[in-house]
Coordinates of C-alpha atoms in Angstrom, one line a residue:
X141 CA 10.4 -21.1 1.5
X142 CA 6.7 -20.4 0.9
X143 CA 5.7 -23.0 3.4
X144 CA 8.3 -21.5 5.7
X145 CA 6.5 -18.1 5.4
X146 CA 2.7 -19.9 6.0
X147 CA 4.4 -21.4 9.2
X148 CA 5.3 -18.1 10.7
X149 CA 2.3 -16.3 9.9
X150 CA 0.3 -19.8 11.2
X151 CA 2.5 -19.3 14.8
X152 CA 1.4 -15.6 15.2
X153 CA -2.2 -17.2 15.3
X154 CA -3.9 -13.6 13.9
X155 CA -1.8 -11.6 14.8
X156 CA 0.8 -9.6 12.8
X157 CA 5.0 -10.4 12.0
X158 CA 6.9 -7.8 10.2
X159 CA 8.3 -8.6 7.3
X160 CA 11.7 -7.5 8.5
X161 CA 11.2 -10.1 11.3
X162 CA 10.2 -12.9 9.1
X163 CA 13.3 -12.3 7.3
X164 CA 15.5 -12.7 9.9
X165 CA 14.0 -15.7 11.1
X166 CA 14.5 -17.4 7.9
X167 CA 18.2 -15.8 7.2
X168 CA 17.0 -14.5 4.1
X169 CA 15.9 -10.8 2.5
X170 CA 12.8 -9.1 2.9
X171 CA 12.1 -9.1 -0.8
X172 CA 12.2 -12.7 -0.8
X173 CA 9.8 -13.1 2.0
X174 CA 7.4 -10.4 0.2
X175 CA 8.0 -12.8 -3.1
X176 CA 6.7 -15.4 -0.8
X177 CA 3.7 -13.5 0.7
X178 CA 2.7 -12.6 -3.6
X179 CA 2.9 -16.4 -3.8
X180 CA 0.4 -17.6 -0.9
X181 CA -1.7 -15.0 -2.5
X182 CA -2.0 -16.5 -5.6
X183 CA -2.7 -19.8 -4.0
X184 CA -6.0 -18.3 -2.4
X185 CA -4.4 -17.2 1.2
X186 CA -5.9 -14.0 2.5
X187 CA -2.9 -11.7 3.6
X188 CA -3.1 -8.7 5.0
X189 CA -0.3 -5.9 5.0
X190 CA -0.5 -3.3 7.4
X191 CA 2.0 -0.7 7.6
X192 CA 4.6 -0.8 10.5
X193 CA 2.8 -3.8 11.9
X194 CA 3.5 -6.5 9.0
X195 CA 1.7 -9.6 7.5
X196 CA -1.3 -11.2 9.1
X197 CA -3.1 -14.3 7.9
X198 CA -6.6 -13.7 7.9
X199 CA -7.7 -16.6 5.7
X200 CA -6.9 -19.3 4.0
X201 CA -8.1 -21.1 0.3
X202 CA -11.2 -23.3 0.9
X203 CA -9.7 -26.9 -0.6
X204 CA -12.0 -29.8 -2.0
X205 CA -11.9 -32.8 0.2
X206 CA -12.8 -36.4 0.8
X207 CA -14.5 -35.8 3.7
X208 CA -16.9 -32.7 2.3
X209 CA -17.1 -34.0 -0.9
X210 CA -18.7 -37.2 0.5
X211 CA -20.8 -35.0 2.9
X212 CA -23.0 -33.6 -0.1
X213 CA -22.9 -36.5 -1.9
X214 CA -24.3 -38.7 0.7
X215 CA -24.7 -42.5 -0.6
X216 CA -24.7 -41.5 -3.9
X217 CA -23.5 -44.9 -5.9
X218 CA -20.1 -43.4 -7.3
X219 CA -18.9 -42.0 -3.7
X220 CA -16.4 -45.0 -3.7
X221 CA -15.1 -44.2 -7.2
X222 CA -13.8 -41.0 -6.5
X223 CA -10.3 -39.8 -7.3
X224 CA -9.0 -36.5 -5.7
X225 CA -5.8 -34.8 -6.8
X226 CA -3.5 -31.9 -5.4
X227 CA -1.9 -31.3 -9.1
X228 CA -2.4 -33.3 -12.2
X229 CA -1.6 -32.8 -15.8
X230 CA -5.4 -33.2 -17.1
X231 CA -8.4 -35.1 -15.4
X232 CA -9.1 -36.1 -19.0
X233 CA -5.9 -37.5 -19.6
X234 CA -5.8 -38.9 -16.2
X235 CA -9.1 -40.8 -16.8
X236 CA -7.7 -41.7 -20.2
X237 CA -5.2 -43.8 -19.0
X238 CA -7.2 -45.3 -16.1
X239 CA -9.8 -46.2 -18.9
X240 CA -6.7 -48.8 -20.1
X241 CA -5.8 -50.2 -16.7
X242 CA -10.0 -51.4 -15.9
X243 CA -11.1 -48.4 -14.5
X244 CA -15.1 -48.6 -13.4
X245 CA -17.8 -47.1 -15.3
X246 CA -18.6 -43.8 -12.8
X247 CA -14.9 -43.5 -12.1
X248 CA -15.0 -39.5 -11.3
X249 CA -11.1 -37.6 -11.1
X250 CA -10.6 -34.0 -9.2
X251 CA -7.8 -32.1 -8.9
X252 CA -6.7 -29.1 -6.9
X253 CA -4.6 -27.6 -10.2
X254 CA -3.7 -28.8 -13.5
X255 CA -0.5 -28.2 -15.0
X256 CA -1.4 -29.2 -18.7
X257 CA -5.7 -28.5 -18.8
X258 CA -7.0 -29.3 -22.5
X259 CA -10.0 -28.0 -24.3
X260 CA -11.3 -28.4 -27.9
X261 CA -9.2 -28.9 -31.0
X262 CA -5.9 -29.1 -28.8
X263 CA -6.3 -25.8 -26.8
X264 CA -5.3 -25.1 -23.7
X265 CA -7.6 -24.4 -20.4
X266 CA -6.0 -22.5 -17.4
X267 CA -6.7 -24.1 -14.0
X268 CA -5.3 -22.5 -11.6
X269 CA -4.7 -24.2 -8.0
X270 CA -8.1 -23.4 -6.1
X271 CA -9.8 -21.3 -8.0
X272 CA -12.0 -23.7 -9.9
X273 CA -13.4 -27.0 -9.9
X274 CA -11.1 -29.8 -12.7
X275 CA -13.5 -32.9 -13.0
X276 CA -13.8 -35.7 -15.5
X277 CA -15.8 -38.8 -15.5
X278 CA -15.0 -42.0 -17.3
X279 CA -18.1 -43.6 -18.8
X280 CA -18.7 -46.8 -20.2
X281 CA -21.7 -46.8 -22.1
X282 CA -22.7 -50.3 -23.6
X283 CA -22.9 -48.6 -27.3
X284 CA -21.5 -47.9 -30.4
X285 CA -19.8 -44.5 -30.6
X286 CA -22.3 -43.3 -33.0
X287 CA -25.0 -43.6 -30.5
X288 CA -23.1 -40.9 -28.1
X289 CA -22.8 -37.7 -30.4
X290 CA -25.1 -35.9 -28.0
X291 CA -22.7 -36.4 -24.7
X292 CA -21.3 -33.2 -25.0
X293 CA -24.9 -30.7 -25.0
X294 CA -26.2 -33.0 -22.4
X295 CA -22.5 -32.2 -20.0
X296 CA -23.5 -28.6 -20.9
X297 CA -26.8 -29.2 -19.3
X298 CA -25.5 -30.9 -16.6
X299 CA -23.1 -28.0 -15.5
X300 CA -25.5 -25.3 -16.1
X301 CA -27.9 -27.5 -13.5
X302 CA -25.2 -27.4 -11.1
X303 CA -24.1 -24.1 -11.0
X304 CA -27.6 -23.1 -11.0
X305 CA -28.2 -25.6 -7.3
X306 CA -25.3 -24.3 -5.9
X307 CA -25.0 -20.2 -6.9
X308 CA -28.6 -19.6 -7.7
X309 CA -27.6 -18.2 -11.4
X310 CA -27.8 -20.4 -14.6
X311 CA -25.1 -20.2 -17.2
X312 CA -25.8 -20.0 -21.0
X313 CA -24.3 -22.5 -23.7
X314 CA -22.2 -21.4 -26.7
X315 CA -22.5 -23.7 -29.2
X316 CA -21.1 -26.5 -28.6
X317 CA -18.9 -26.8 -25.1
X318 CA -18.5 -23.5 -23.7
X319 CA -20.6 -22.2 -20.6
X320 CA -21.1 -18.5 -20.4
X321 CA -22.3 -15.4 -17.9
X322 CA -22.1 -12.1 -19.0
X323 CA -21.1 -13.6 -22.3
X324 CA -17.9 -14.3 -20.7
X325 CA -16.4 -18.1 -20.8
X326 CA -17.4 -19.8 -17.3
X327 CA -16.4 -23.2 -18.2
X328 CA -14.8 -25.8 -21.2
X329 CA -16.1 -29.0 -21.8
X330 CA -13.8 -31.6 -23.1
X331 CA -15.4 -35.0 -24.3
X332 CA -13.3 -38.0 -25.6
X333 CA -14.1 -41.5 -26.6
X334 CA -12.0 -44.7 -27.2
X335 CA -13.2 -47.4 -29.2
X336 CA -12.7 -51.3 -29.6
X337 CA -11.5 -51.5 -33.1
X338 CA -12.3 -54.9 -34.6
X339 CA -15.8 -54.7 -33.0
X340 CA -16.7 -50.9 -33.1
X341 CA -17.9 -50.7 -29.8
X342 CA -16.9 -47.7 -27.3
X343 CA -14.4 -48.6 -24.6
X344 CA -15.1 -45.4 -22.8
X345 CA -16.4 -42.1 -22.8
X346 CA -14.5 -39.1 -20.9
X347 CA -15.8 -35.4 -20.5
X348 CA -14.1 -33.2 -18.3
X349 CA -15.2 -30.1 -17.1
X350 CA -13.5 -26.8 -16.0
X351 CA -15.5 -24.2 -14.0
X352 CA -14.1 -21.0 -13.1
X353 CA -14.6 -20.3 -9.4
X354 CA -12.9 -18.0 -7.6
X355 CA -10.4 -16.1 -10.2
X356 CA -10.5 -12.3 -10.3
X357 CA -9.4 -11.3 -13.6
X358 CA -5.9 -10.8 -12.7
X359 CA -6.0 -14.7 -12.3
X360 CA -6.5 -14.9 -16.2
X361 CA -3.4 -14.9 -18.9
X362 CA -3.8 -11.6 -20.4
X363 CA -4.6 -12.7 -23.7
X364 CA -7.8 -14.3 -22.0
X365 CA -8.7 -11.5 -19.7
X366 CA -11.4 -10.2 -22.1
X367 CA -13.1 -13.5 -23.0
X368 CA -13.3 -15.6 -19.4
X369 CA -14.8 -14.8 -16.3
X370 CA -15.7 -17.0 -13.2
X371 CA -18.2 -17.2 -10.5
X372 CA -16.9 -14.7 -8.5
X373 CA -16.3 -12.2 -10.6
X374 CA -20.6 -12.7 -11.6
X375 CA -21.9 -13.0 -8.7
X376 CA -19.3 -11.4 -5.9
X377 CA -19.5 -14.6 -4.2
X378 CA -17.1 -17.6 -4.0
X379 CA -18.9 -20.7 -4.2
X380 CA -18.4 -23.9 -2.0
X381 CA -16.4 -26.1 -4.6
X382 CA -16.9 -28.9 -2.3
X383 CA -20.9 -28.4 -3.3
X384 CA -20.2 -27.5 -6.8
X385 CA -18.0 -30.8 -6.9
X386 CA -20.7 -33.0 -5.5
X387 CA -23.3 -31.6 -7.9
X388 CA -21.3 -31.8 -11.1
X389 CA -21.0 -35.4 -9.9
X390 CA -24.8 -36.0 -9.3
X391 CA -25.1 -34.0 -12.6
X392 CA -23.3 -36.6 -14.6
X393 CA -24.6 -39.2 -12.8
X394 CA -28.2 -38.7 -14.3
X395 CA -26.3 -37.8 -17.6
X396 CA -24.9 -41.6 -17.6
X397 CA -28.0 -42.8 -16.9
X398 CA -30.3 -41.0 -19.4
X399 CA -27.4 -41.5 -22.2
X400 CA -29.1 -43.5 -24.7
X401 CA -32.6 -43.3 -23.0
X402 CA -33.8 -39.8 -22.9
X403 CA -31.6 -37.6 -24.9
X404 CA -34.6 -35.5 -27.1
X405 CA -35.5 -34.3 -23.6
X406 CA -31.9 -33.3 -22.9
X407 CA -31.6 -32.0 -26.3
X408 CA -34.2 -29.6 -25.8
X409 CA -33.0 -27.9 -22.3
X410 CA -29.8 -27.6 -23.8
X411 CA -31.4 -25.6 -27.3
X412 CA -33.0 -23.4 -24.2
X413 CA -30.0 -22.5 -22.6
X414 CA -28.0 -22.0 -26.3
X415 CA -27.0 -18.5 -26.5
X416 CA -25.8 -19.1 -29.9
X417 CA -29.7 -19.4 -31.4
X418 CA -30.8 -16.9 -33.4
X419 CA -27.6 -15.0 -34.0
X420 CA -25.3 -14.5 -36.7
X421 CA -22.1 -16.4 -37.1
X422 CA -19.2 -17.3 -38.9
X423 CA -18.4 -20.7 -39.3
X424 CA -14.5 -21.3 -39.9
X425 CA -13.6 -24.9 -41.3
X426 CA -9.7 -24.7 -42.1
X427 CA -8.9 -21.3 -43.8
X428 CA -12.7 -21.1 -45.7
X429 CA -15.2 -19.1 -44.2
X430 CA -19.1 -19.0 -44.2
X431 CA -22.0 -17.0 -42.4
X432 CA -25.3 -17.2 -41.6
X433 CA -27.9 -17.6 -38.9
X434 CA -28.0 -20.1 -36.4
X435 CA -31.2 -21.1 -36.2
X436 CA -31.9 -24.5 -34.3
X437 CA -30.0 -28.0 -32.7
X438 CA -30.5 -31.1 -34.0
X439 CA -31.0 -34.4 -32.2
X440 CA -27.4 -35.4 -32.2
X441 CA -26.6 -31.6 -30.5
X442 CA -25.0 -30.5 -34.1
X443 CA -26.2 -26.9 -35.0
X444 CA -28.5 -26.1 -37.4
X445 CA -27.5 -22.7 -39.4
X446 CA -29.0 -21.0 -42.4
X447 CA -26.5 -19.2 -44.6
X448 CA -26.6 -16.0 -46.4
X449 CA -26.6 -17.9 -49.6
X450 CA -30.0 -19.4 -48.3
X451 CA -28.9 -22.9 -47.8
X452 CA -29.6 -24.4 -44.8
X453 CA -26.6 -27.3 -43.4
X454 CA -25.5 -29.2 -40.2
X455 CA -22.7 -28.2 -38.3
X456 CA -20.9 -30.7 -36.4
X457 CA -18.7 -29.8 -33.4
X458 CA -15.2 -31.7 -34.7
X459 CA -15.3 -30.0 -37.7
X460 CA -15.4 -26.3 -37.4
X461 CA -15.3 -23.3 -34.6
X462 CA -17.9 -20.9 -34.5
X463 CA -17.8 -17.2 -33.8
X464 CA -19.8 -14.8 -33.7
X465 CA -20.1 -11.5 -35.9
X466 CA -20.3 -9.1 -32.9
X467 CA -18.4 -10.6 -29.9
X468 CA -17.1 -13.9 -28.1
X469 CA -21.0 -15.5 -29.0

């Protein structure tokens, strides 16, 4: 019935249709065409309601495509390993199980919507249907999974570069795989690895990325209303998700090839954009508890905190979540 409704107000090509109208032509009530009209809103159509003249569609939801995609990207060497979705469970999951049927090293997976997003420690990410961009990247580093702790801060880096190229503002980092503005969650980084076995050696290396686009906060579950924003909530402005696609690609593309080569140098940009340095937090490993300061990050991207006993340990990101004393930080 919704596609129904987006035909009608498509025929009237700007102009207006009552609702009672609408509701004959479809032989059904005018609450169920308004239930309709509350639908194409959420899936990014601009309606406008205007009193005793109706409905009008005045725009509809920008959607990532081949064509624009490719565009930005130009002849970047991963243009024919591109994957685009309308709905998919996870990008992660989806690259997970391309990983086991040969999939190429710079295999990149984009959907439109995911139905079952993940993030750390088996949380869930909400990804509504065109309001963000859903991307993973299959990797297949010739290494040892011990020599890839670090993937993670340098995808952090990688985002905050492309936000910054396509919106002009540059996100901060909360240790270890959240992007933030306004000390609000922007984005979730999820990084997985599967390893040979017998031999030790990594098979691949997924990290998917959320970023929240376009969501006003009524776009949010409730419960996360306080903690996430997006892009357009920040800045006022919606950004081109085709362009914010292509440089989360070009992104990771320099992050595959500076993997084992460079990372000190990625290491550091990401200990510049860590909003977590220098404050106070709590770090929770099961039901035990301990503060301090967080004071550095370590070559491997672990973080380095000094606790109000006076010790001074390594936190690594499987192990424990981090909160701060005064806030989502």
């Amino acid at each position: 019935m919704k596609r129904d409704v987006l035909e009608l107000l498509e025929s009237a090509q700007g102009g207006y249709l009552s609702g009672q109208s609408m509701a004959e032509a479809m032989g059904v009530s005018r609450a169920a065409v308004w239930k309709q009209i509350k639908r194409l809103r959420d899936a990014g159509y601009e309606i406008q309601a205007v009193t005793n003249l109706g409905y009008r569609l005045a725009g509809k939801p920008e959607t990532i495509s081949m064509d624009k995609l490719l565009e930005h990207l130009g002849d970047h060497p991963w243009r024919d390993r591109i994957t685009l979705l309308d709905s998919v469970d996870s990008t992660n999951s989806l690259a997970k199980r391309e990983a086991l049927h040969s999939a190429p090293h710079g295999s990149v997976f984009i959907a439109e919507e995911q139905t079952g997003g993940r993030g750390r420690q088996g949380r869930s990410f909400s990804s509504p249907r065109g309001k963000g961009v859903y991307l993973s990247v299959l990797l297949r580093p010739a290494c040892a999974p011990s020599q890839v702790p670090h993937a993670t801060a340098m995808a952090a880096v990688a985002v905050c570069d492309a936000v910054e190229k396509v919106c002009g503002v540059r996100p901060g980092i909360k240790w270890t795989n959240d992007l933030l503005m306004g000390e609000k969650k922007l984005c979730g980084i999820l990084s997985e690895m599967s390893a040979e076995w017998e031999s030790g050696t990594l098979e691949s290396l997924v990290i998917g990325v959320g970023v929240n686009c376009g969501q006003t906060g009524e776009d949010f579950p409730e419960e996360l209303r306080e903690k996430a924003t997006s892009i357009f909530l920040e800045t006022g402005e919606r950004p081109d998700r085709n362009q914010l696609a292509a440089a989360l690609i070009q992104g990771f593309y320099a992050l595959s090839r500076d993997l084992l080569t460079a990372k000190d140098a990625w290491i550091s940009r990401y200990a510049s954009d860590c909003l977590t340095l220098g404050r106070h937090v709590r770090i929770l490993r099961g039901d035990r508890e301990r503060r301090g300061v967080a004071t550095g990050i370590d070559g491997n991207g672990a973080l380095i905190v000094r606790y109000d006993t006076g010790e001074t340990g390594t936190v690594f990101s499987g192990e424990v979540s981090i909160r701060g004393e005064n806030g989502y930080i």
